[in-house]
mmCIF file of N, CA and C in Angstrom:
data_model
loop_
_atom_site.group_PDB
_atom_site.id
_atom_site.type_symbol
_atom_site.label_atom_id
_atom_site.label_comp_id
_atom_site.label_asym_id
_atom_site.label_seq_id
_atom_site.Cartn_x
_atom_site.Cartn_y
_atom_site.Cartn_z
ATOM 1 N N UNK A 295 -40.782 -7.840 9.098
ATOM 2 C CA UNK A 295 -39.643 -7.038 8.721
ATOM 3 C C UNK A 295 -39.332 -7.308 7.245
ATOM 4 N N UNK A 296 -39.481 -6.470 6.227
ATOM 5 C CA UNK A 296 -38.806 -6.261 4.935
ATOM 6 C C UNK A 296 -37.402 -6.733 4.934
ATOM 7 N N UNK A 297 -37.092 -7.803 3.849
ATOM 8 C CA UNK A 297 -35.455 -7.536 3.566
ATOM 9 C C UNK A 297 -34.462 -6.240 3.567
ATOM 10 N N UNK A 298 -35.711 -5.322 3.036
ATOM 11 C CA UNK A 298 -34.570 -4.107 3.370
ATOM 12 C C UNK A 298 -33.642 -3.798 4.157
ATOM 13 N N UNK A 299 -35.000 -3.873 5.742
ATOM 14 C CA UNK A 299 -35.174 -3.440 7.013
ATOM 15 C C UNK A 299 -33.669 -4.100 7.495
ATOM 16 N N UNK A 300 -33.997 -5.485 6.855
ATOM 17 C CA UNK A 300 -33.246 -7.129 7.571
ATOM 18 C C UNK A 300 -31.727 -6.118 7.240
ATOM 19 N N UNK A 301 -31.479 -5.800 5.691
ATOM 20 C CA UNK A 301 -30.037 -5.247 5.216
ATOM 21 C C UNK A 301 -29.783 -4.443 5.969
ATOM 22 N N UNK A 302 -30.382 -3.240 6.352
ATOM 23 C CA UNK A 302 -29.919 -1.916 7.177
ATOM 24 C C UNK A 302 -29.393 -2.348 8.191
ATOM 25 N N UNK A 303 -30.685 -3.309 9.226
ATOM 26 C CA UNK A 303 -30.107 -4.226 10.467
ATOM 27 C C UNK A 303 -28.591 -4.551 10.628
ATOM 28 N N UNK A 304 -28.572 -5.610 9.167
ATOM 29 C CA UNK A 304 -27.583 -6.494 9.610
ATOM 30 C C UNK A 304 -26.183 -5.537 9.106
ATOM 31 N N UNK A 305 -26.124 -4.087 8.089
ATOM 32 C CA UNK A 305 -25.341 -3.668 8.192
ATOM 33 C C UNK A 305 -25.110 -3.003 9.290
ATOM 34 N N UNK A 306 -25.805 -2.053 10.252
ATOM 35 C CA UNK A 306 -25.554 -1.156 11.174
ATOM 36 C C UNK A 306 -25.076 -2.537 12.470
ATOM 37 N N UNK A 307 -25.192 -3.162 12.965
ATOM 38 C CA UNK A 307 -24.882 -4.502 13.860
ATOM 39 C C UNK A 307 -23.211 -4.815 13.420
ATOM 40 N N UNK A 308 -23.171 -4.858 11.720
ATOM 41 C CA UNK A 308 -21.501 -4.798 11.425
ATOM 42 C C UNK A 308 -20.395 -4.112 11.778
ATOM 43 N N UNK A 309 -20.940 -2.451 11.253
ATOM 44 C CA UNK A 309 -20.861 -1.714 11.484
ATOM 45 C C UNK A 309 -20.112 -1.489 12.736
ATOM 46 N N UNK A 310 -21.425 -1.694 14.044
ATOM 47 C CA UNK A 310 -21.202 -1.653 15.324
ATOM 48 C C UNK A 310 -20.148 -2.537 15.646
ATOM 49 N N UNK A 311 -20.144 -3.917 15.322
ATOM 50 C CA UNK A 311 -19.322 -4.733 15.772
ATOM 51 C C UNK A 311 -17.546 -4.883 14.801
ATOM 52 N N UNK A 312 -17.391 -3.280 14.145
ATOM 53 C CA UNK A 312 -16.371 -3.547 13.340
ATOM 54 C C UNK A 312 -16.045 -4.884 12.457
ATOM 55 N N UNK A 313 -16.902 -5.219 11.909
ATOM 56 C CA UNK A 313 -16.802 -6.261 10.983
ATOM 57 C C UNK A 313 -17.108 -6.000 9.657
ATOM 58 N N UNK A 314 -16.866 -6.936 8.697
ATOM 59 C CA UNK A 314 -16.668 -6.265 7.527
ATOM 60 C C UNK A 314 -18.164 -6.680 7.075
ATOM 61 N N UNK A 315 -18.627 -6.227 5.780
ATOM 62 C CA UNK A 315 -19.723 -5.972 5.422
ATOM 63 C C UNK A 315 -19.703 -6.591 3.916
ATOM 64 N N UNK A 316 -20.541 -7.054 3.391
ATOM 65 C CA UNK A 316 -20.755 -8.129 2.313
ATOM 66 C C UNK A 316 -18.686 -7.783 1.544
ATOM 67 N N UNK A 317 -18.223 -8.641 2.271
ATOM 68 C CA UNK A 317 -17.134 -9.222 1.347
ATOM 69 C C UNK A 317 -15.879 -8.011 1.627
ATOM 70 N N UNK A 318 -16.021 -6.869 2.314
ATOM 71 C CA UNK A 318 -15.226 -6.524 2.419
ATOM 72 C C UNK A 318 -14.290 -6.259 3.772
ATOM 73 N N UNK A 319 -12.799 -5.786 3.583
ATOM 74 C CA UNK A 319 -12.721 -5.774 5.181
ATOM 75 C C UNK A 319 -13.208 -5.119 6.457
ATOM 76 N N UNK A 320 -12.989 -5.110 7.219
ATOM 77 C CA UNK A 320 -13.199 -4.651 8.652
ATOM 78 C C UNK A 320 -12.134 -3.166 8.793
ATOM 79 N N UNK A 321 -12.615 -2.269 9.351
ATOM 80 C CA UNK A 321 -11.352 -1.016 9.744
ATOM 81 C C UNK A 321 -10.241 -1.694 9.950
ATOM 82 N N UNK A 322 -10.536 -2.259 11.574
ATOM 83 C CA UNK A 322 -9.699 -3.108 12.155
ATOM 84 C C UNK A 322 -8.541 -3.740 10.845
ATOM 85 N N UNK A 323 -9.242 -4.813 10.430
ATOM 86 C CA UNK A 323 -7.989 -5.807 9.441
ATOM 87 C C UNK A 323 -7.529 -5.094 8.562
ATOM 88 N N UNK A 324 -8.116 -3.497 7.937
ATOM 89 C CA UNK A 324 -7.283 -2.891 6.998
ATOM 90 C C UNK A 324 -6.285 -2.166 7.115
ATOM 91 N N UNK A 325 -6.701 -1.819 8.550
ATOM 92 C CA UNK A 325 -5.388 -0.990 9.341
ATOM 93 C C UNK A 325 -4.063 -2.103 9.434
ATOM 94 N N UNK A 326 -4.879 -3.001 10.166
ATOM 95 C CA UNK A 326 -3.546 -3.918 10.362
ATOM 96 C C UNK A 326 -2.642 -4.121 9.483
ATOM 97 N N UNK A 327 -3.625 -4.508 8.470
ATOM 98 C CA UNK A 327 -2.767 -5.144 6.823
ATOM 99 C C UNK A 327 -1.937 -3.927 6.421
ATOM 100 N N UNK A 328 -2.438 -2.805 6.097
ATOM 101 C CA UNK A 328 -2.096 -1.468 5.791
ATOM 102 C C UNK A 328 -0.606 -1.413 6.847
ATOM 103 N N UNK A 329 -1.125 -1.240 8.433
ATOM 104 C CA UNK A 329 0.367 -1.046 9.045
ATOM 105 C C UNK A 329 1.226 -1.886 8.733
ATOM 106 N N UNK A 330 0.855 -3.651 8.785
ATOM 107 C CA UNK A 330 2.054 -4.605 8.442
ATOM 108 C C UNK A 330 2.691 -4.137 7.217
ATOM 109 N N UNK A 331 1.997 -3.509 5.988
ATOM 110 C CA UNK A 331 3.128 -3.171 4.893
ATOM 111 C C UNK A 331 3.821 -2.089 4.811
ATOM 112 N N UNK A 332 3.355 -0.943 5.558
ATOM 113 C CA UNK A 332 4.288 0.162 5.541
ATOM 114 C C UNK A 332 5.427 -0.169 6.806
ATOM 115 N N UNK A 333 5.356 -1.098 7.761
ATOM 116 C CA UNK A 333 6.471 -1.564 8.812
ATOM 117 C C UNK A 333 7.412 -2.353 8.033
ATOM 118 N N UNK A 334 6.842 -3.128 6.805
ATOM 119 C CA UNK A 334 8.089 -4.184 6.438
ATOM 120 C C UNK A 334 8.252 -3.840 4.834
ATOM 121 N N UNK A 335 8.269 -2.496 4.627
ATOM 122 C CA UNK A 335 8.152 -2.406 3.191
ATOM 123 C C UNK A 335 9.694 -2.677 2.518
ATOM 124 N N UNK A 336 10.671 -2.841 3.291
ATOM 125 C CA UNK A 336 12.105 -2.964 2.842
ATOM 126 C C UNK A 336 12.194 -4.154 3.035
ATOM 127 N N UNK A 337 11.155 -5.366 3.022
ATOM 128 C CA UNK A 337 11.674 -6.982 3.227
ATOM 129 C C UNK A 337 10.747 -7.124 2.316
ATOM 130 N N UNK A 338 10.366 -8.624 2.152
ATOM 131 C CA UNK A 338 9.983 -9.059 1.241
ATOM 132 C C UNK A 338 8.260 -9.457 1.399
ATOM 133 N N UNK A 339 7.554 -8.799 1.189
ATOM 134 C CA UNK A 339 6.300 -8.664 1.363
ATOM 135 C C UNK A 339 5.122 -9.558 0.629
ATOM 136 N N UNK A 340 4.665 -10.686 1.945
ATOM 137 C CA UNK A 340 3.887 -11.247 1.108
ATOM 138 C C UNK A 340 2.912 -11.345 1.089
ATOM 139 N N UNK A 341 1.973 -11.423 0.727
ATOM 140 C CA UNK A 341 -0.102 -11.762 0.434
ATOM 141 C C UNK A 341 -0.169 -12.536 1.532
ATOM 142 N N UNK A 342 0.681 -13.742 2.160
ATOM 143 C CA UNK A 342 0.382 -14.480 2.937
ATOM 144 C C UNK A 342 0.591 -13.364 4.462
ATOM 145 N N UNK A 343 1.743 -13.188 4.341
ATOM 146 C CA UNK A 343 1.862 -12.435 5.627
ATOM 147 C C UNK A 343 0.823 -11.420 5.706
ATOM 148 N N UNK A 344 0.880 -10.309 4.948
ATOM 149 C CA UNK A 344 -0.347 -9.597 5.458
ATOM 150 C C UNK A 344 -1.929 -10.059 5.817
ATOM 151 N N UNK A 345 -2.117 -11.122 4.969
ATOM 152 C CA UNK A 345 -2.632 -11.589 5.490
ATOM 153 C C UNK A 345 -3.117 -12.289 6.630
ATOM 154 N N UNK A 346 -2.100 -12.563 6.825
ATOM 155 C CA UNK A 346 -2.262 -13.187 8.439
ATOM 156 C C UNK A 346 -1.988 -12.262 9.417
ATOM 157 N N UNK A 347 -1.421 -11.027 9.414
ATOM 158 C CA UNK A 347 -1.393 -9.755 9.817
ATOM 159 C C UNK A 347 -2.765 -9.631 10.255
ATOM 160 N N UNK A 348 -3.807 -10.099 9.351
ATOM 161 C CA UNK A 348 -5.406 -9.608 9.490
ATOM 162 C C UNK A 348 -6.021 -10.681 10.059
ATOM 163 N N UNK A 349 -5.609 -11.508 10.016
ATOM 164 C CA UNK A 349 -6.263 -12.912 10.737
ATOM 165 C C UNK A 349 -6.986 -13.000 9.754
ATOM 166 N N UNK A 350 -6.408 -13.685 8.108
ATOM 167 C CA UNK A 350 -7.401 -14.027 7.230
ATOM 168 C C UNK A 350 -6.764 -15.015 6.046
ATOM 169 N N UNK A 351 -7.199 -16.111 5.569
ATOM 170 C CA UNK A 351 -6.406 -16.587 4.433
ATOM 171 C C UNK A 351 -6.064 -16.044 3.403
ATOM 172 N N UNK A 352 -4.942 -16.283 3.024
ATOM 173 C CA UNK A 352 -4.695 -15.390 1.623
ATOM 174 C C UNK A 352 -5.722 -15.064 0.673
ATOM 175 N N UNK A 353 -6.295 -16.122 0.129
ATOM 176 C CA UNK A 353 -7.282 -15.892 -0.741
ATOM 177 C C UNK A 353 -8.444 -15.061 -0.309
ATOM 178 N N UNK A 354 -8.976 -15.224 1.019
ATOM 179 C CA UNK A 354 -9.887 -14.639 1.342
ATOM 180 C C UNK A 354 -9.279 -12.681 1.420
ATOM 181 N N UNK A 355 -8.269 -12.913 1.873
ATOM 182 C CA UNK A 355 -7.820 -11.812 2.353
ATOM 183 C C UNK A 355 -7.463 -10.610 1.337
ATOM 184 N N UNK A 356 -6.453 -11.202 -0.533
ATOM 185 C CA UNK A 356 -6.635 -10.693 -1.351
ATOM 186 C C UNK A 356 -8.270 -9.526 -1.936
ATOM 187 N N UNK A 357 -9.074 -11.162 -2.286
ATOM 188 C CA UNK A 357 -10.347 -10.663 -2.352
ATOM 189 C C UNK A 357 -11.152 -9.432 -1.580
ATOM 190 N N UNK A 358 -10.987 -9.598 -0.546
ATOM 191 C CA UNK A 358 -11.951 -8.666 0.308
ATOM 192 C C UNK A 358 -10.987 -7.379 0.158
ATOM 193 N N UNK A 359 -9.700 -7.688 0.324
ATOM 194 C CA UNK A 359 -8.510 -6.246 0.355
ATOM 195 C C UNK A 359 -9.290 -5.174 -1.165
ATOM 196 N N UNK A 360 -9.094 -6.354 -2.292
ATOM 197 C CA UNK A 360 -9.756 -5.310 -3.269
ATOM 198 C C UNK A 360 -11.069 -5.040 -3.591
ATOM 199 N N UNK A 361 -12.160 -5.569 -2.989
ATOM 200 C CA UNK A 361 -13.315 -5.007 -2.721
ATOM 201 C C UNK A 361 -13.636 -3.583 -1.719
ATOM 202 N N UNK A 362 -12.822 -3.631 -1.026
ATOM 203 C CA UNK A 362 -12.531 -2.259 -0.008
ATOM 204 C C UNK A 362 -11.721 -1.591 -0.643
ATOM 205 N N UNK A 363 -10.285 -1.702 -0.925
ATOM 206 C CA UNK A 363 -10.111 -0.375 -1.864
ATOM 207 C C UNK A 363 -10.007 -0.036 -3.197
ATOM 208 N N UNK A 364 -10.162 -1.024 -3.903
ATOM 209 C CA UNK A 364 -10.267 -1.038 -5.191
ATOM 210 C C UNK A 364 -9.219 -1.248 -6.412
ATOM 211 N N UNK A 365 -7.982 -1.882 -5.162
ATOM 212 C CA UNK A 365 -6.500 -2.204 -5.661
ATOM 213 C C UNK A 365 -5.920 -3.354 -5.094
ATOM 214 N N UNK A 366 -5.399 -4.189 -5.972
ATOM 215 C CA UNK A 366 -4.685 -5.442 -5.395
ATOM 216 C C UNK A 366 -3.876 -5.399 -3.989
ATOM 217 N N UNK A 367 -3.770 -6.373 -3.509
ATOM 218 C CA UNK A 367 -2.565 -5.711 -1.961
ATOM 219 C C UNK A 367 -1.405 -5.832 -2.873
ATOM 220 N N UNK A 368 -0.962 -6.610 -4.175
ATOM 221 C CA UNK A 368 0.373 -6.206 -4.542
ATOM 222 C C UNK A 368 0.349 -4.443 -5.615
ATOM 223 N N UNK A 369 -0.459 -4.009 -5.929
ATOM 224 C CA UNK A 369 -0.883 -2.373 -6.048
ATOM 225 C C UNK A 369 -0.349 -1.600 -5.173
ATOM 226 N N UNK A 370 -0.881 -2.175 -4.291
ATOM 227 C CA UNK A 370 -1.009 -1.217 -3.079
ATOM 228 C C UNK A 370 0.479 -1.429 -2.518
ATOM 229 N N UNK A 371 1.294 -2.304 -2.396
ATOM 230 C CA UNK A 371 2.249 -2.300 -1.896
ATOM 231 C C UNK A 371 3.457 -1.402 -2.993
ATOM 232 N N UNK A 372 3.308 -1.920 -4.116
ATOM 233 C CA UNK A 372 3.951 -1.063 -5.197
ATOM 234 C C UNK A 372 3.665 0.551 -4.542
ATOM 235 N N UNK A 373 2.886 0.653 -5.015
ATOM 236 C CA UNK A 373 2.243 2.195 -4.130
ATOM 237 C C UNK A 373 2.508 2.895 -3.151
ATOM 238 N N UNK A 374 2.868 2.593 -2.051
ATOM 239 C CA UNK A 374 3.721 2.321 -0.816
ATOM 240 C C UNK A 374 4.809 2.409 -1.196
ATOM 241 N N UNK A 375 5.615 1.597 -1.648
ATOM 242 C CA UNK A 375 7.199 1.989 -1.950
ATOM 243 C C UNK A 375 7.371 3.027 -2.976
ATOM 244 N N UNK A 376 6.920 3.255 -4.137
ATOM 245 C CA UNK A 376 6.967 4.336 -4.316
ATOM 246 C C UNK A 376 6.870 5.628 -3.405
ATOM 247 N N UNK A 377 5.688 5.990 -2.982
ATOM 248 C CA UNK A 377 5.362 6.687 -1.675
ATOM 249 C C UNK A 377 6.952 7.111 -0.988
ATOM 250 N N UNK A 378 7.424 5.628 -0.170
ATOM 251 C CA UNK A 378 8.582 5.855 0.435
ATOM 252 C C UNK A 378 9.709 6.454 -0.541
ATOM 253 N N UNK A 379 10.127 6.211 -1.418
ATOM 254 C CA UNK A 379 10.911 6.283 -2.589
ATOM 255 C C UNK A 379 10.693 8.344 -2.610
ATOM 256 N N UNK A 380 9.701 8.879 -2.444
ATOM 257 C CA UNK A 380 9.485 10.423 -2.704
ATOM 258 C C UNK A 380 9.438 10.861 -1.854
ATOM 259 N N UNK A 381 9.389 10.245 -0.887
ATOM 260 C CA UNK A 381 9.850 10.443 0.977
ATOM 261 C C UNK A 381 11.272 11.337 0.907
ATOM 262 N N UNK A 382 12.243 10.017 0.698
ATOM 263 C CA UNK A 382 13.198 9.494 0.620
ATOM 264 C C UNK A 382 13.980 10.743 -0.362
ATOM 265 N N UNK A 383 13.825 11.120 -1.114
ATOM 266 C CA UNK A 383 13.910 11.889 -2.296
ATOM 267 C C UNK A 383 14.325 13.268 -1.901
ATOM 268 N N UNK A 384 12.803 13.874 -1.329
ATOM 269 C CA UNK A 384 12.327 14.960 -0.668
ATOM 270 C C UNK A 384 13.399 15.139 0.274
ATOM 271 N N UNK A 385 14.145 14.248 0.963
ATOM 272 C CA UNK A 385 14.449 14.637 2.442
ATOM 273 C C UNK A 385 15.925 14.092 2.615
ATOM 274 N N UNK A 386 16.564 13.470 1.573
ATOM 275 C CA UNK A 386 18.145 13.177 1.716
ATOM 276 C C UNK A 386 18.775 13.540 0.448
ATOM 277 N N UNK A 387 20.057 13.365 0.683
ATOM 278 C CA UNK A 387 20.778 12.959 -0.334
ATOM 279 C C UNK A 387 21.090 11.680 -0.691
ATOM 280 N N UNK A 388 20.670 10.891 -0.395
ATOM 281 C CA UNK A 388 20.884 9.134 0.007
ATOM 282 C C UNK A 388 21.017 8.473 -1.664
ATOM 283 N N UNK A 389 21.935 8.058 -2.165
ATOM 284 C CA UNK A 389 21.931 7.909 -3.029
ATOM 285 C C UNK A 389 20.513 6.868 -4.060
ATOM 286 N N UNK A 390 20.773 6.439 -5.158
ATOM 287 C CA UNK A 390 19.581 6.452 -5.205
ATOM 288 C C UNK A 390 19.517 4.579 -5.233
ATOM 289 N N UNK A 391 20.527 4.142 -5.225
ATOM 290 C CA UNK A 391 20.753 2.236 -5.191
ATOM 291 C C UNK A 391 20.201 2.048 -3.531
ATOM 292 N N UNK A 392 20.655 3.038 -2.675
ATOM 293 C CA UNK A 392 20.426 2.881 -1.032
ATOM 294 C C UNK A 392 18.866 3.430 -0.494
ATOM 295 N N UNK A 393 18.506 3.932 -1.650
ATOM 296 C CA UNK A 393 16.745 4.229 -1.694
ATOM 297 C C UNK A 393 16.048 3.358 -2.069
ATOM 298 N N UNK A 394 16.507 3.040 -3.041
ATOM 299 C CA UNK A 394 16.061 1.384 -4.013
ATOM 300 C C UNK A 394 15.724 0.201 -2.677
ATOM 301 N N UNK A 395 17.018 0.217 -2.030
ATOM 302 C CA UNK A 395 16.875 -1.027 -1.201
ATOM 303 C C UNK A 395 16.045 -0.793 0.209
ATOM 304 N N UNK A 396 16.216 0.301 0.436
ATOM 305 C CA UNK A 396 15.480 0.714 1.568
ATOM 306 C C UNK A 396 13.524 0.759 1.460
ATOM 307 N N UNK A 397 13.573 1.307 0.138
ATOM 308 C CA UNK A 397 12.117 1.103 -0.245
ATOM 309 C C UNK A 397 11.768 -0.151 -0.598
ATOM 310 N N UNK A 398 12.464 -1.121 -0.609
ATOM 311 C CA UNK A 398 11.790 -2.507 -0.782
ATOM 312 C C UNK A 398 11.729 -3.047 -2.201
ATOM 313 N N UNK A 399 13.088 -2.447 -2.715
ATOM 314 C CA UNK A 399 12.664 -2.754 -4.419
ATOM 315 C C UNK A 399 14.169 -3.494 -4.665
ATOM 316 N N UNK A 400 14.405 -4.240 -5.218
ATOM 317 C CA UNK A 400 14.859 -5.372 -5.945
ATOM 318 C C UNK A 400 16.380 -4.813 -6.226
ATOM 319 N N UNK A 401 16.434 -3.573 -6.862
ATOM 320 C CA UNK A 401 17.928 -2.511 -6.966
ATOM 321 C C UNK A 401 17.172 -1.342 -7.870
ATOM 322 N N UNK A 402 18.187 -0.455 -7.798
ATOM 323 C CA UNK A 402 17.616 1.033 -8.563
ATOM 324 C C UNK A 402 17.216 0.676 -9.666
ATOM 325 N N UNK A 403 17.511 -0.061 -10.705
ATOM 326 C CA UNK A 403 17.069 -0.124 -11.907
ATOM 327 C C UNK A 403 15.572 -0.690 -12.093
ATOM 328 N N UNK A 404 15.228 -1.426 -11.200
ATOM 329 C CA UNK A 404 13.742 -2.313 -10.424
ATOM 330 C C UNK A 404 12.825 -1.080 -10.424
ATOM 331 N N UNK A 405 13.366 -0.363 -8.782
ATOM 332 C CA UNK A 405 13.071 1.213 -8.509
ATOM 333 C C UNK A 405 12.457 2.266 -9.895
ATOM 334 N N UNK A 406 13.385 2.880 -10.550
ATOM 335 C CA UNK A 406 13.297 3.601 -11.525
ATOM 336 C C UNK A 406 12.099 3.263 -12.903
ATOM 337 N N UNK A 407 12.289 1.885 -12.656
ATOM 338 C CA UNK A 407 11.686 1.665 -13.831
ATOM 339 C C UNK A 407 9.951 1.833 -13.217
ATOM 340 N N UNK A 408 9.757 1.054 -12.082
ATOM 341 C CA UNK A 408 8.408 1.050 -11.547
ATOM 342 C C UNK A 408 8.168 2.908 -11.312
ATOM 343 N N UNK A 409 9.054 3.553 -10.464
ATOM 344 C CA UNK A 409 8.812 5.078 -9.763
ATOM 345 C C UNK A 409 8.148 5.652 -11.842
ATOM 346 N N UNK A 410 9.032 5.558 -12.613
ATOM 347 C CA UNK A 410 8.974 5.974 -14.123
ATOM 348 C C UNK A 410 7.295 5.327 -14.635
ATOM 349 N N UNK A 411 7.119 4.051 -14.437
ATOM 350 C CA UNK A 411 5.611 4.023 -15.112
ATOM 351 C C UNK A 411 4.500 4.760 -14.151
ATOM 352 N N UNK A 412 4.831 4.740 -12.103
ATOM 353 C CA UNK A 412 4.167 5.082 -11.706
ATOM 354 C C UNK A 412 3.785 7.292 -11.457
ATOM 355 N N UNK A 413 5.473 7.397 -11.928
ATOM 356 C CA UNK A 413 5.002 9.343 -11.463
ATOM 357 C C UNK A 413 5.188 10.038 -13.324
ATOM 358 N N UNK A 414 5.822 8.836 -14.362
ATOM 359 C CA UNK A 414 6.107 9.702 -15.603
ATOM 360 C C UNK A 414 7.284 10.310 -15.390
ATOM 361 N N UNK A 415 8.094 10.087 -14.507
ATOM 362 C CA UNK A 415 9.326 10.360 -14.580
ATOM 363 C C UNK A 415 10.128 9.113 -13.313
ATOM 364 N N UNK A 416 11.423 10.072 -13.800
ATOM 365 C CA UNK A 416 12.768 8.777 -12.874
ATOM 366 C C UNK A 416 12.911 9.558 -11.896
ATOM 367 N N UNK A 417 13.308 8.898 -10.705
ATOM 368 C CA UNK A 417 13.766 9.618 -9.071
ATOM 369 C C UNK A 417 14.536 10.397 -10.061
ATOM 370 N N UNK A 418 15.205 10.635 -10.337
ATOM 371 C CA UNK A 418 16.643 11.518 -10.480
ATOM 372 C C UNK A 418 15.990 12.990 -11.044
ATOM 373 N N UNK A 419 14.997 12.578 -11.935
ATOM 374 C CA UNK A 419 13.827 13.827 -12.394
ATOM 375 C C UNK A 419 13.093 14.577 -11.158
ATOM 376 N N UNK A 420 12.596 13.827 -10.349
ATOM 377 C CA UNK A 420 11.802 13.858 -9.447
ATOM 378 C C UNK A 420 12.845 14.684 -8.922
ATOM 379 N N UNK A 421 13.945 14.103 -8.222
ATOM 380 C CA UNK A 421 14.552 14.872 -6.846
ATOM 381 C C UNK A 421 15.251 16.068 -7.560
ATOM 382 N N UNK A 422 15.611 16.281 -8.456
ATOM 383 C CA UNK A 422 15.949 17.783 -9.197
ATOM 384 C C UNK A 422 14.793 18.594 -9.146
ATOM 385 N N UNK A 423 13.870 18.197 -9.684
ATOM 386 C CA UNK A 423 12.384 18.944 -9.541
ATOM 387 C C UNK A 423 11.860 19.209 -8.359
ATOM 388 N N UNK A 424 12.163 18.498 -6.910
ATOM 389 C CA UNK A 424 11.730 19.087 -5.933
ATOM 390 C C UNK A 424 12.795 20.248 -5.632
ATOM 391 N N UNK A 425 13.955 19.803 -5.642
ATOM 392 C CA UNK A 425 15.197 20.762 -4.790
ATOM 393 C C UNK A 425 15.047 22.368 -6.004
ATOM 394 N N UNK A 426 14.676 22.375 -6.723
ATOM 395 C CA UNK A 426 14.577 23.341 -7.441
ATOM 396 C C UNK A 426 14.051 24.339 -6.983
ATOM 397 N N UNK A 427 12.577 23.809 -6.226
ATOM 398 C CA UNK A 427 11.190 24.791 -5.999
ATOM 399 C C UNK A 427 11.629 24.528 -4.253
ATOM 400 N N UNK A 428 12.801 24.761 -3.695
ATOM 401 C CA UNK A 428 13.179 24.881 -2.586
ATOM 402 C C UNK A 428 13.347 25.708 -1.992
#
């Protein structure tokens, strides 16, 4: 058997057995990790916990998180609250300090400043700009 052969093998066997594949995660542990942060995105979210969410050490668990998607788990969690934050936007009037805290961010000014580097504008831009095209 060729090394090739041996690689195809031992990926399709991974594969099969939902396991992760040179260094990265498993479906399984990304879902998990993935659900544990969108369930606790209004507490205080840590590398350790999700991690262990996945049944994996932090360090290990960082690493492999950004070999599979190509973003830190603290990226990705930023990312996520934003996300919620245009949810949130879209669909209340909820002011915007009680969005802040609900999305998991520190207070509106925390909020605004991250939502501002991540969409190029502030919620307050944002939610005028949706209700407009209503």
């Amino acid at each position: 058997m060729s090394a090739g052969d041996f690689q195809l093998k031992t990926a399709a066997v991974a594969e099969v057995n939902n396991v992760a594949v040179m260094g990265q995660l498993s479906r399984r542990r990304l879902s998990r990790a993935m659900e544990y942060i969108h369930a606790n995105l209004a507490e205080g979210v840590r590398t350790e916990d999700v991690a262990s969410a996945a049944g994996l050490s932090a360090f290990h668990f960082a690493r492999a998180f950004k070999r599979t998607t190509g973003m830190t788990p603290y990226r990705f969690l930023v990312m996520a609250r934003v996300e919620r934050v245009k949810k949130l936007l879209r669909k209340s009037e909820t002011c915007l300090a009680e969005i802040a805290v609900e999305a998991g961010f520190v207070d509106q000014s925390h909020m605004t400043n991250v939502f501002r580097r991540s969409t190029g504008m502030t919620p307050h831009a944002f939610r005028n700009a949706w209700t407009r095209y209503l």
